[in-house]
mmCIF file with all atom_site columns, C-alpha atoms in Angstrom:
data_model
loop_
_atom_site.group_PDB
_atom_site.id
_atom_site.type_symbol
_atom_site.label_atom_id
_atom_site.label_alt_id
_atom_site.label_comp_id
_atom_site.label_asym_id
_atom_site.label_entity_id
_atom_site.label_seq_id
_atom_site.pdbx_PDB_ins_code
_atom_site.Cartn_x
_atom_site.Cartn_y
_atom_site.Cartn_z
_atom_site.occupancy
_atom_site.B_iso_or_equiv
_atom_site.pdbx_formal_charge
_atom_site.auth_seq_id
_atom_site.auth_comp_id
_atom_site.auth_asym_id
_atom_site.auth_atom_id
_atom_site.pdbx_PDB_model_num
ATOM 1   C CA . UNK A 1 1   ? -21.104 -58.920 3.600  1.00 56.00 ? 1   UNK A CA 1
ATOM 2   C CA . UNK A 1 2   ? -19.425 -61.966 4.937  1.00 73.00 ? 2   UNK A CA 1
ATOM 3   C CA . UNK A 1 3   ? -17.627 -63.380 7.838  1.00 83.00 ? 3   UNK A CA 1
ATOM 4   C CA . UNK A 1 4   ? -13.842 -61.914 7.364  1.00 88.00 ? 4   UNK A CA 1
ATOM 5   C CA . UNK A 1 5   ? -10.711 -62.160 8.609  1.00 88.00 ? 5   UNK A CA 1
ATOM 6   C CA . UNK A 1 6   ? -7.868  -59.167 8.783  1.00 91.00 ? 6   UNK A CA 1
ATOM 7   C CA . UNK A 1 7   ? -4.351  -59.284 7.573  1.00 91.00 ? 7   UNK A CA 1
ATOM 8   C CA . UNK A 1 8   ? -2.988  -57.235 10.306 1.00 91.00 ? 8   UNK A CA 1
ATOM 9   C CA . UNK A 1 9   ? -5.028  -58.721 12.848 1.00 89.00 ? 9   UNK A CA 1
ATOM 10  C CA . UNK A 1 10  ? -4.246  -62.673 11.923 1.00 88.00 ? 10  UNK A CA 1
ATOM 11  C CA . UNK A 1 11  ? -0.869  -61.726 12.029 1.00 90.00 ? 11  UNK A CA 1
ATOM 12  C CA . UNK A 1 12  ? -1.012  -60.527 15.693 1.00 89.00 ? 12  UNK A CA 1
ATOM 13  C CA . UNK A 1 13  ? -3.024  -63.381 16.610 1.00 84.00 ? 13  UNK A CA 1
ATOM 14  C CA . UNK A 1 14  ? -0.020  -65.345 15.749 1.00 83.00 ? 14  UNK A CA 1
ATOM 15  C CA . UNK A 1 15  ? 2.731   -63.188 16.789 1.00 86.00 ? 15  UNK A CA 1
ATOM 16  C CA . UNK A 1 16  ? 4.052   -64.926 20.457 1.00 84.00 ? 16  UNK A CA 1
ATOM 17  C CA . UNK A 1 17  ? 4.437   -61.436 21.321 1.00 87.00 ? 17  UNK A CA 1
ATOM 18  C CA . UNK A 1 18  ? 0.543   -59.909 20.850 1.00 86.00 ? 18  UNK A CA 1
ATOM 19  C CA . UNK A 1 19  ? -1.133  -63.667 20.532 1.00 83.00 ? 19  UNK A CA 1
ATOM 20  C CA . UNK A 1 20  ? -3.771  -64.720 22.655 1.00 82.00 ? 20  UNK A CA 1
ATOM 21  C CA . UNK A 1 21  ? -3.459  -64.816 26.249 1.00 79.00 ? 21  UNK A CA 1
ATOM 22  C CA . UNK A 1 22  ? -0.558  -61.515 25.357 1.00 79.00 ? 22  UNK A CA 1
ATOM 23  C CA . UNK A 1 23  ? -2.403  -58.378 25.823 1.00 76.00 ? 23  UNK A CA 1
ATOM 24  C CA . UNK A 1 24  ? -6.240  -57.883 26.160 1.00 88.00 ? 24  UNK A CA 1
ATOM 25  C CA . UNK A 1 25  ? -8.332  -59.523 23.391 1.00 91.00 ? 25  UNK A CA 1
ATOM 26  C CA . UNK A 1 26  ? -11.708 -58.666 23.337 1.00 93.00 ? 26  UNK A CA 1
ATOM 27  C CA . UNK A 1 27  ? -15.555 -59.241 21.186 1.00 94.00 ? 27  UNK A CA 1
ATOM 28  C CA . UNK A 1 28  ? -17.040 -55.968 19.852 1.00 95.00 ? 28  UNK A CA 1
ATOM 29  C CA . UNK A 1 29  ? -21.017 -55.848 18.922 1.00 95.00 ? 29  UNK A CA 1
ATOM 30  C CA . UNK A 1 30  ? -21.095 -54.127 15.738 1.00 95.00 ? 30  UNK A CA 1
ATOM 31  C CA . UNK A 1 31  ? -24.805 -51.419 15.848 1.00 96.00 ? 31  UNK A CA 1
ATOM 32  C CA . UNK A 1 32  ? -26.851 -52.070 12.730 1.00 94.00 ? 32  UNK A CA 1
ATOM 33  C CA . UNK A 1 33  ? -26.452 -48.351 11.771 1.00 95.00 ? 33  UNK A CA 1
ATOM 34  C CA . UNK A 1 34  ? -23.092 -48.660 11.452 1.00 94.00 ? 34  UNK A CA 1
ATOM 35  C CA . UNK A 1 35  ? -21.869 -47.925 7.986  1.00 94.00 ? 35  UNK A CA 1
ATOM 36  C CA . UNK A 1 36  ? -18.642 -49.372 8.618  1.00 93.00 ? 36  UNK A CA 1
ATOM 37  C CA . UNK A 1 37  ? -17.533 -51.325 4.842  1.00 91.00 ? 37  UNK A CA 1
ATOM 38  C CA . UNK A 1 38  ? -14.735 -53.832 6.142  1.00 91.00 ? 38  UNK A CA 1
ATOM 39  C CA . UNK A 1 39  ? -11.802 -54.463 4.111  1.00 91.00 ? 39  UNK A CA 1
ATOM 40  C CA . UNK A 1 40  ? -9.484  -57.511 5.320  1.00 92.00 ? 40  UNK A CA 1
ATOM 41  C CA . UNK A 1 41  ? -6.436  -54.830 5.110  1.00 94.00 ? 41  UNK A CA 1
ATOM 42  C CA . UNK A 1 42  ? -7.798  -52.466 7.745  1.00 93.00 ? 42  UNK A CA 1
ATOM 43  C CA . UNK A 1 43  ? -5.649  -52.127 10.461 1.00 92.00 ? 43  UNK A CA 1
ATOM 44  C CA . UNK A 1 44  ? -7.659  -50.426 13.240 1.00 92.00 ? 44  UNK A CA 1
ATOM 45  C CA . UNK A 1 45  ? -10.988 -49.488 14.003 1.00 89.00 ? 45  UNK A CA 1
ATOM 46  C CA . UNK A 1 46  ? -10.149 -46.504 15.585 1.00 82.00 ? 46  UNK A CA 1
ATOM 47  C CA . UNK A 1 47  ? -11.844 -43.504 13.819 1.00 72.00 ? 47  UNK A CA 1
ATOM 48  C CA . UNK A 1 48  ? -12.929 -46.412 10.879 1.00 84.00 ? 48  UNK A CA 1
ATOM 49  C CA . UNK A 1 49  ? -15.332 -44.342 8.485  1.00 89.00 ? 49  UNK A CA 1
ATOM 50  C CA . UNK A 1 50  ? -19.158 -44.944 9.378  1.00 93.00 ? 50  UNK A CA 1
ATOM 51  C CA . UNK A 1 51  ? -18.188 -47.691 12.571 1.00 93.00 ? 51  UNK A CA 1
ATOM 52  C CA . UNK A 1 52  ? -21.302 -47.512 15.475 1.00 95.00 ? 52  UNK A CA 1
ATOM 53  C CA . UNK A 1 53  ? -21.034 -49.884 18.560 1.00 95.00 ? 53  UNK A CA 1
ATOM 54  C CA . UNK A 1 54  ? -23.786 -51.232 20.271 1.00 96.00 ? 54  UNK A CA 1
ATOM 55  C CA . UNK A 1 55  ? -24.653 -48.684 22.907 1.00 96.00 ? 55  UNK A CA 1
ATOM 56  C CA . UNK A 1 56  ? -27.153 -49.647 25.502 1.00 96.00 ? 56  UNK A CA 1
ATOM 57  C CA . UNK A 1 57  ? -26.590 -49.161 29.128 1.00 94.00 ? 57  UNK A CA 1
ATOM 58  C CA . UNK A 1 58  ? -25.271 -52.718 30.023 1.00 94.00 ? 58  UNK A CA 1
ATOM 59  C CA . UNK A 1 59  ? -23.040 -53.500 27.214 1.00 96.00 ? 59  UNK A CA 1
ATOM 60  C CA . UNK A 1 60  ? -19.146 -53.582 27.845 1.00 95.00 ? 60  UNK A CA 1
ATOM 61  C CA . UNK A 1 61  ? -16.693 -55.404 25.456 1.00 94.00 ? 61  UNK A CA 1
ATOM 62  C CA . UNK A 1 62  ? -16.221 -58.868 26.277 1.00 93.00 ? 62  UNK A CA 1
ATOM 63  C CA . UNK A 1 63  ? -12.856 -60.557 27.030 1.00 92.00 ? 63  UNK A CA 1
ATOM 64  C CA . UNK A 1 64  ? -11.474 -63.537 24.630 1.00 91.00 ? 64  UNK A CA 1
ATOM 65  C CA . UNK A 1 65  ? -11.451 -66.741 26.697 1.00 88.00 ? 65  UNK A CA 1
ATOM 66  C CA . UNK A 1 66  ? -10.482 -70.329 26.754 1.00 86.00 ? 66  UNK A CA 1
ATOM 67  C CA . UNK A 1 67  ? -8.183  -69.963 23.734 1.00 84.00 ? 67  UNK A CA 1
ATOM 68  C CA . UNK A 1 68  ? -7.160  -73.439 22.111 1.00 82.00 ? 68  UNK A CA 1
ATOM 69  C CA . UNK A 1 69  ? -5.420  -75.024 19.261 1.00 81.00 ? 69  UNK A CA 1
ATOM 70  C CA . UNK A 1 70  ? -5.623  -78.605 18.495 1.00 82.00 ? 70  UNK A CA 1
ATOM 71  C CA . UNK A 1 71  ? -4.171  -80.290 15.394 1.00 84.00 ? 71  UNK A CA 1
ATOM 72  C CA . UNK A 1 72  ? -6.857  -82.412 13.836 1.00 83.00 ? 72  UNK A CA 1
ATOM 73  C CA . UNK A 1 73  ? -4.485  -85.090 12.286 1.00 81.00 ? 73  UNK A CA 1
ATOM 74  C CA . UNK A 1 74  ? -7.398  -87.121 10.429 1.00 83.00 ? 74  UNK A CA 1
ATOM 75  C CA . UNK A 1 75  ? -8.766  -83.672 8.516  1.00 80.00 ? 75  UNK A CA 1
ATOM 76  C CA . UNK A 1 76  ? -5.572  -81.993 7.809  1.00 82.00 ? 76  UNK A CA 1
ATOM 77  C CA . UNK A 1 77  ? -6.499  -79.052 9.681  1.00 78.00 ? 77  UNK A CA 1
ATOM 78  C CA . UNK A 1 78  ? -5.418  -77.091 12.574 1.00 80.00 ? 78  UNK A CA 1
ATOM 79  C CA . UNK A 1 79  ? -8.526  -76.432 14.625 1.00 81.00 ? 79  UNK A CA 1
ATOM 80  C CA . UNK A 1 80  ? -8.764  -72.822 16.627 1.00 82.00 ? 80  UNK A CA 1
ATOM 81  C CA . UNK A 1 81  ? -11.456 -72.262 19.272 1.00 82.00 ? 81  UNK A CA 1
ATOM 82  C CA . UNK A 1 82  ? -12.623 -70.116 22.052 1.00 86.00 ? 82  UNK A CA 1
ATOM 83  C CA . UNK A 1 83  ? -15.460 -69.916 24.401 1.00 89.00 ? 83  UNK A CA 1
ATOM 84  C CA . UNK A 1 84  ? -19.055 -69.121 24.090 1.00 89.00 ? 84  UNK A CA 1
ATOM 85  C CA . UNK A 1 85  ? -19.108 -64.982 24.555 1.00 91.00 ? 85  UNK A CA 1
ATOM 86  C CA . UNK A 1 86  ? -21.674 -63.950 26.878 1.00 92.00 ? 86  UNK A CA 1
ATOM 87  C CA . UNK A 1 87  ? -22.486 -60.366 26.922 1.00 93.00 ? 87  UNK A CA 1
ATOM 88  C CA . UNK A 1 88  ? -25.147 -60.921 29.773 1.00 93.00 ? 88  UNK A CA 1
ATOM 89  C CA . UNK A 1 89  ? -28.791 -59.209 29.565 1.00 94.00 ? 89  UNK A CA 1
ATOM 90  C CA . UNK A 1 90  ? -28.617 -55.900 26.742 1.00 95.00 ? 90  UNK A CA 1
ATOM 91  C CA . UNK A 1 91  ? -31.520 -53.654 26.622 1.00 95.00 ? 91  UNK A CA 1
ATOM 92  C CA . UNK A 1 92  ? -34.041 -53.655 23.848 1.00 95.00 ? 92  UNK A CA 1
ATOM 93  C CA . UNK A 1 93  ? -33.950 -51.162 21.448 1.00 93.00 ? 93  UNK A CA 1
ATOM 94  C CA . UNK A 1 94  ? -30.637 -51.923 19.647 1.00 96.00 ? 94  UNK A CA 1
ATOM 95  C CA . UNK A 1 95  ? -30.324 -54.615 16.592 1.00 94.00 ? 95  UNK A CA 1
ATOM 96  C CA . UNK A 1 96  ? -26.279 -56.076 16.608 1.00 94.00 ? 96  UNK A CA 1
ATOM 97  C CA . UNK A 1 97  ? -25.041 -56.548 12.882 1.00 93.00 ? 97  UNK A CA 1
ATOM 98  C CA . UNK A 1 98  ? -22.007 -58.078 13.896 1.00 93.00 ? 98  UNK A CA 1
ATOM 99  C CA . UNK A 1 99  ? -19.093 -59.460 16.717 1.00 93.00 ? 99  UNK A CA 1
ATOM 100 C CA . UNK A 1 100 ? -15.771 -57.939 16.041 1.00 94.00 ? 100 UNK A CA 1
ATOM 101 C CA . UNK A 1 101 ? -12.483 -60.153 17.788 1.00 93.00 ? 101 UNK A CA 1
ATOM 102 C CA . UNK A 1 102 ? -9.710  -57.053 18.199 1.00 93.00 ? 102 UNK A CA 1
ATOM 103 C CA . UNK A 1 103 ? -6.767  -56.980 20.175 1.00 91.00 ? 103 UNK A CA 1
ATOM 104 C CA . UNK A 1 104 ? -7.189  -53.973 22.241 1.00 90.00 ? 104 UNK A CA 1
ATOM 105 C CA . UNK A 1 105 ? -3.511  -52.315 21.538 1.00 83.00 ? 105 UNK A CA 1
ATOM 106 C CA . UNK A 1 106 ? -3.744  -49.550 23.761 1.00 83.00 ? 106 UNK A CA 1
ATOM 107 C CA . UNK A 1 107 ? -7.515  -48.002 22.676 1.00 81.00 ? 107 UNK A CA 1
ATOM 108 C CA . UNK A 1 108 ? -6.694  -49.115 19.000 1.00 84.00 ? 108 UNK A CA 1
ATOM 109 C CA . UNK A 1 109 ? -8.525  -51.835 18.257 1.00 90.00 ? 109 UNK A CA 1
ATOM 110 C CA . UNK A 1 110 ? -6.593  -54.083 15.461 1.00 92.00 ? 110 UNK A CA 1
ATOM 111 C CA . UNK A 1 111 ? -9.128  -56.083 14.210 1.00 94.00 ? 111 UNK A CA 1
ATOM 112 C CA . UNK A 1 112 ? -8.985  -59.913 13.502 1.00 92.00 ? 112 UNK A CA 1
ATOM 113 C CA . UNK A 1 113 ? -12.350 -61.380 12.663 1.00 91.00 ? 113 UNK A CA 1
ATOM 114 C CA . UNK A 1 114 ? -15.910 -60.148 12.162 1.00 92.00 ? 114 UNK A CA 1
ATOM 115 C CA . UNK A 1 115 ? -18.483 -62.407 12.004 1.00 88.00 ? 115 UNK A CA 1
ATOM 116 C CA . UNK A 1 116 ? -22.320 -60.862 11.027 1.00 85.00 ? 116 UNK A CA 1
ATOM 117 C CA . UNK A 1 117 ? -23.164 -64.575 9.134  1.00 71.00 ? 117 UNK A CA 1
ATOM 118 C CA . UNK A 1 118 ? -24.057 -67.648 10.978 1.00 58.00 ? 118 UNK A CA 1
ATOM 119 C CA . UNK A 1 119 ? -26.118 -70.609 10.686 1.00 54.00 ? 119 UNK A CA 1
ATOM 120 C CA . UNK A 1 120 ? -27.850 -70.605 13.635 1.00 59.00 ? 120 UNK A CA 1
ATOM 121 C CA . UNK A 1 121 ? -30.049 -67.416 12.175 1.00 64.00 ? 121 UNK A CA 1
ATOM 122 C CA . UNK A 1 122 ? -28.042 -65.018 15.089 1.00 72.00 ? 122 UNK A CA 1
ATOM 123 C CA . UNK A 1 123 ? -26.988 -62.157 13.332 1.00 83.00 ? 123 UNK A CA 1
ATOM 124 C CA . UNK A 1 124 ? -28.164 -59.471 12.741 1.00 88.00 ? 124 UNK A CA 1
ATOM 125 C CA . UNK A 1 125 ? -30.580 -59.714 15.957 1.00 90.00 ? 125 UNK A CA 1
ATOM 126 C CA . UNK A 1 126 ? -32.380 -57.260 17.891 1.00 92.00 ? 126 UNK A CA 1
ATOM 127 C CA . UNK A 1 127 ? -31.920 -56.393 21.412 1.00 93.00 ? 127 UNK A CA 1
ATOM 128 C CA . UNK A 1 128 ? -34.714 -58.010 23.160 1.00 91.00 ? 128 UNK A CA 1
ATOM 129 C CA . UNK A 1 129 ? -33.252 -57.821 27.092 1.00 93.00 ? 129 UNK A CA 1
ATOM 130 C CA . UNK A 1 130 ? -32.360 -60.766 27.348 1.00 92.00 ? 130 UNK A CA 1
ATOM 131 C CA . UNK A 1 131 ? -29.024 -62.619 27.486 1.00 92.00 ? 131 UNK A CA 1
ATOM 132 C CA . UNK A 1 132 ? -26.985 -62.090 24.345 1.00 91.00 ? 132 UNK A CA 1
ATOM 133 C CA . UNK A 1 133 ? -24.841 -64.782 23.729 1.00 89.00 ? 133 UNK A CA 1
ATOM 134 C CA . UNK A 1 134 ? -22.197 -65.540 21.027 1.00 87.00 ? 134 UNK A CA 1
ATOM 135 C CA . UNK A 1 135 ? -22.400 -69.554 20.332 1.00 84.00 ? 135 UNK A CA 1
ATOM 136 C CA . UNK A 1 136 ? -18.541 -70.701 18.654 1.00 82.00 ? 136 UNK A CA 1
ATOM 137 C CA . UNK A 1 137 ? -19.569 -73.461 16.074 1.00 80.00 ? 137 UNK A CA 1
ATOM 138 C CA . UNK A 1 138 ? -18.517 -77.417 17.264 1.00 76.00 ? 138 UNK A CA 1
ATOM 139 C CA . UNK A 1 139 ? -16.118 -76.513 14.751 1.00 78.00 ? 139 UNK A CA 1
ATOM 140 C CA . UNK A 1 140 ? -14.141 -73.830 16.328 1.00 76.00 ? 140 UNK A CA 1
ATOM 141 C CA . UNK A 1 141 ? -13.845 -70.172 15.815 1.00 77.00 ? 141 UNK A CA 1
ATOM 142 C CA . UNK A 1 142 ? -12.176 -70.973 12.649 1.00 73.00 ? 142 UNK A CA 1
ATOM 143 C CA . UNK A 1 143 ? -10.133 -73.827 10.724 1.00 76.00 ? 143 UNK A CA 1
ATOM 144 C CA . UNK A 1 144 ? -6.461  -73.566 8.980  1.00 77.00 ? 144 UNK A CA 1
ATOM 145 C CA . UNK A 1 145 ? -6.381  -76.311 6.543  1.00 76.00 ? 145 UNK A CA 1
ATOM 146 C CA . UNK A 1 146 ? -3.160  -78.072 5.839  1.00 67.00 ? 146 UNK A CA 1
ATOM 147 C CA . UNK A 1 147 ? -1.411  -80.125 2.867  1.00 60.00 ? 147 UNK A CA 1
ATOM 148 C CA . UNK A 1 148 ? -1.233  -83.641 3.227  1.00 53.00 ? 148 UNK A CA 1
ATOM 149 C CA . UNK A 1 149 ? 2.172   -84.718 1.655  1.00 49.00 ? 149 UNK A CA 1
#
């Protein structure tokens, strides 16, 4: 599978009434025996078919932070971007598949973006007990590209 993005979620993320910085945003570690097949239409991952989230002793779902959009005029894009996501020190014995961004709507969990590819050879990695961090590419969490008229 690939990185994806969610209908439902995309459109809360740019809702001024649910957006970032409205409500409680947070990253998810996706277990690697989770059988969970995402579909950009899903609307939840409450009860989702086959989902497993990292379990280990020390892991709690991380706030979204450091939200920004900048308009990058020369590329034609609009640039979106968010803080590294440190989940602190996670016990061995656990191997994340992927990092699920989901606007918590009251224990519901509307999904937005799941990333389990990356260049930088992160996912799917094995709980060592050591810091788990989740580097943001130079480029932002993600890109909107734009016409040029």
């Amino acid at each position: 599978m690939s990185n994806i993005t969610y209908n439902k979620g995309l459109a809360e993320w740019h809702d001024p009434a649910t957006g970032p910085g409205i409500g409680d945003w947070e990253w998810i570690l996706e277990r690697s025996t989770s059988t969970y097949t995402p579909n950009e239409d899903d609307e939840s991952l409450l009860d989702k078919a086959g989902f497993v989230e990292v379990s280990v002793a020390s892991y709690v779902r991380t706030n979204l932070a450091g939200t920004t959009f900048a308009a990058v005029h020369a590329s034609n894009l609009v640039k979106i971007d968010c803080n590294d996501v440190s989940f602190g020190a996670l016990e061995a014995g656990q191997t994340v598949k992927s990092a699920i961004l989901a606007r918590n709507d009251a224990g519901n969990y509307v999904p937005v973006l799941r990333i389990d590819t990356d260049s930088g050879a992160l996912l799917p990695r094995a709980l060592s007990g050591g810091a788990f961090t989740l580097q943001i590419n130079a480029s932002g969490l993600y890109t909107i590209g734009t016409s040029g008229q």
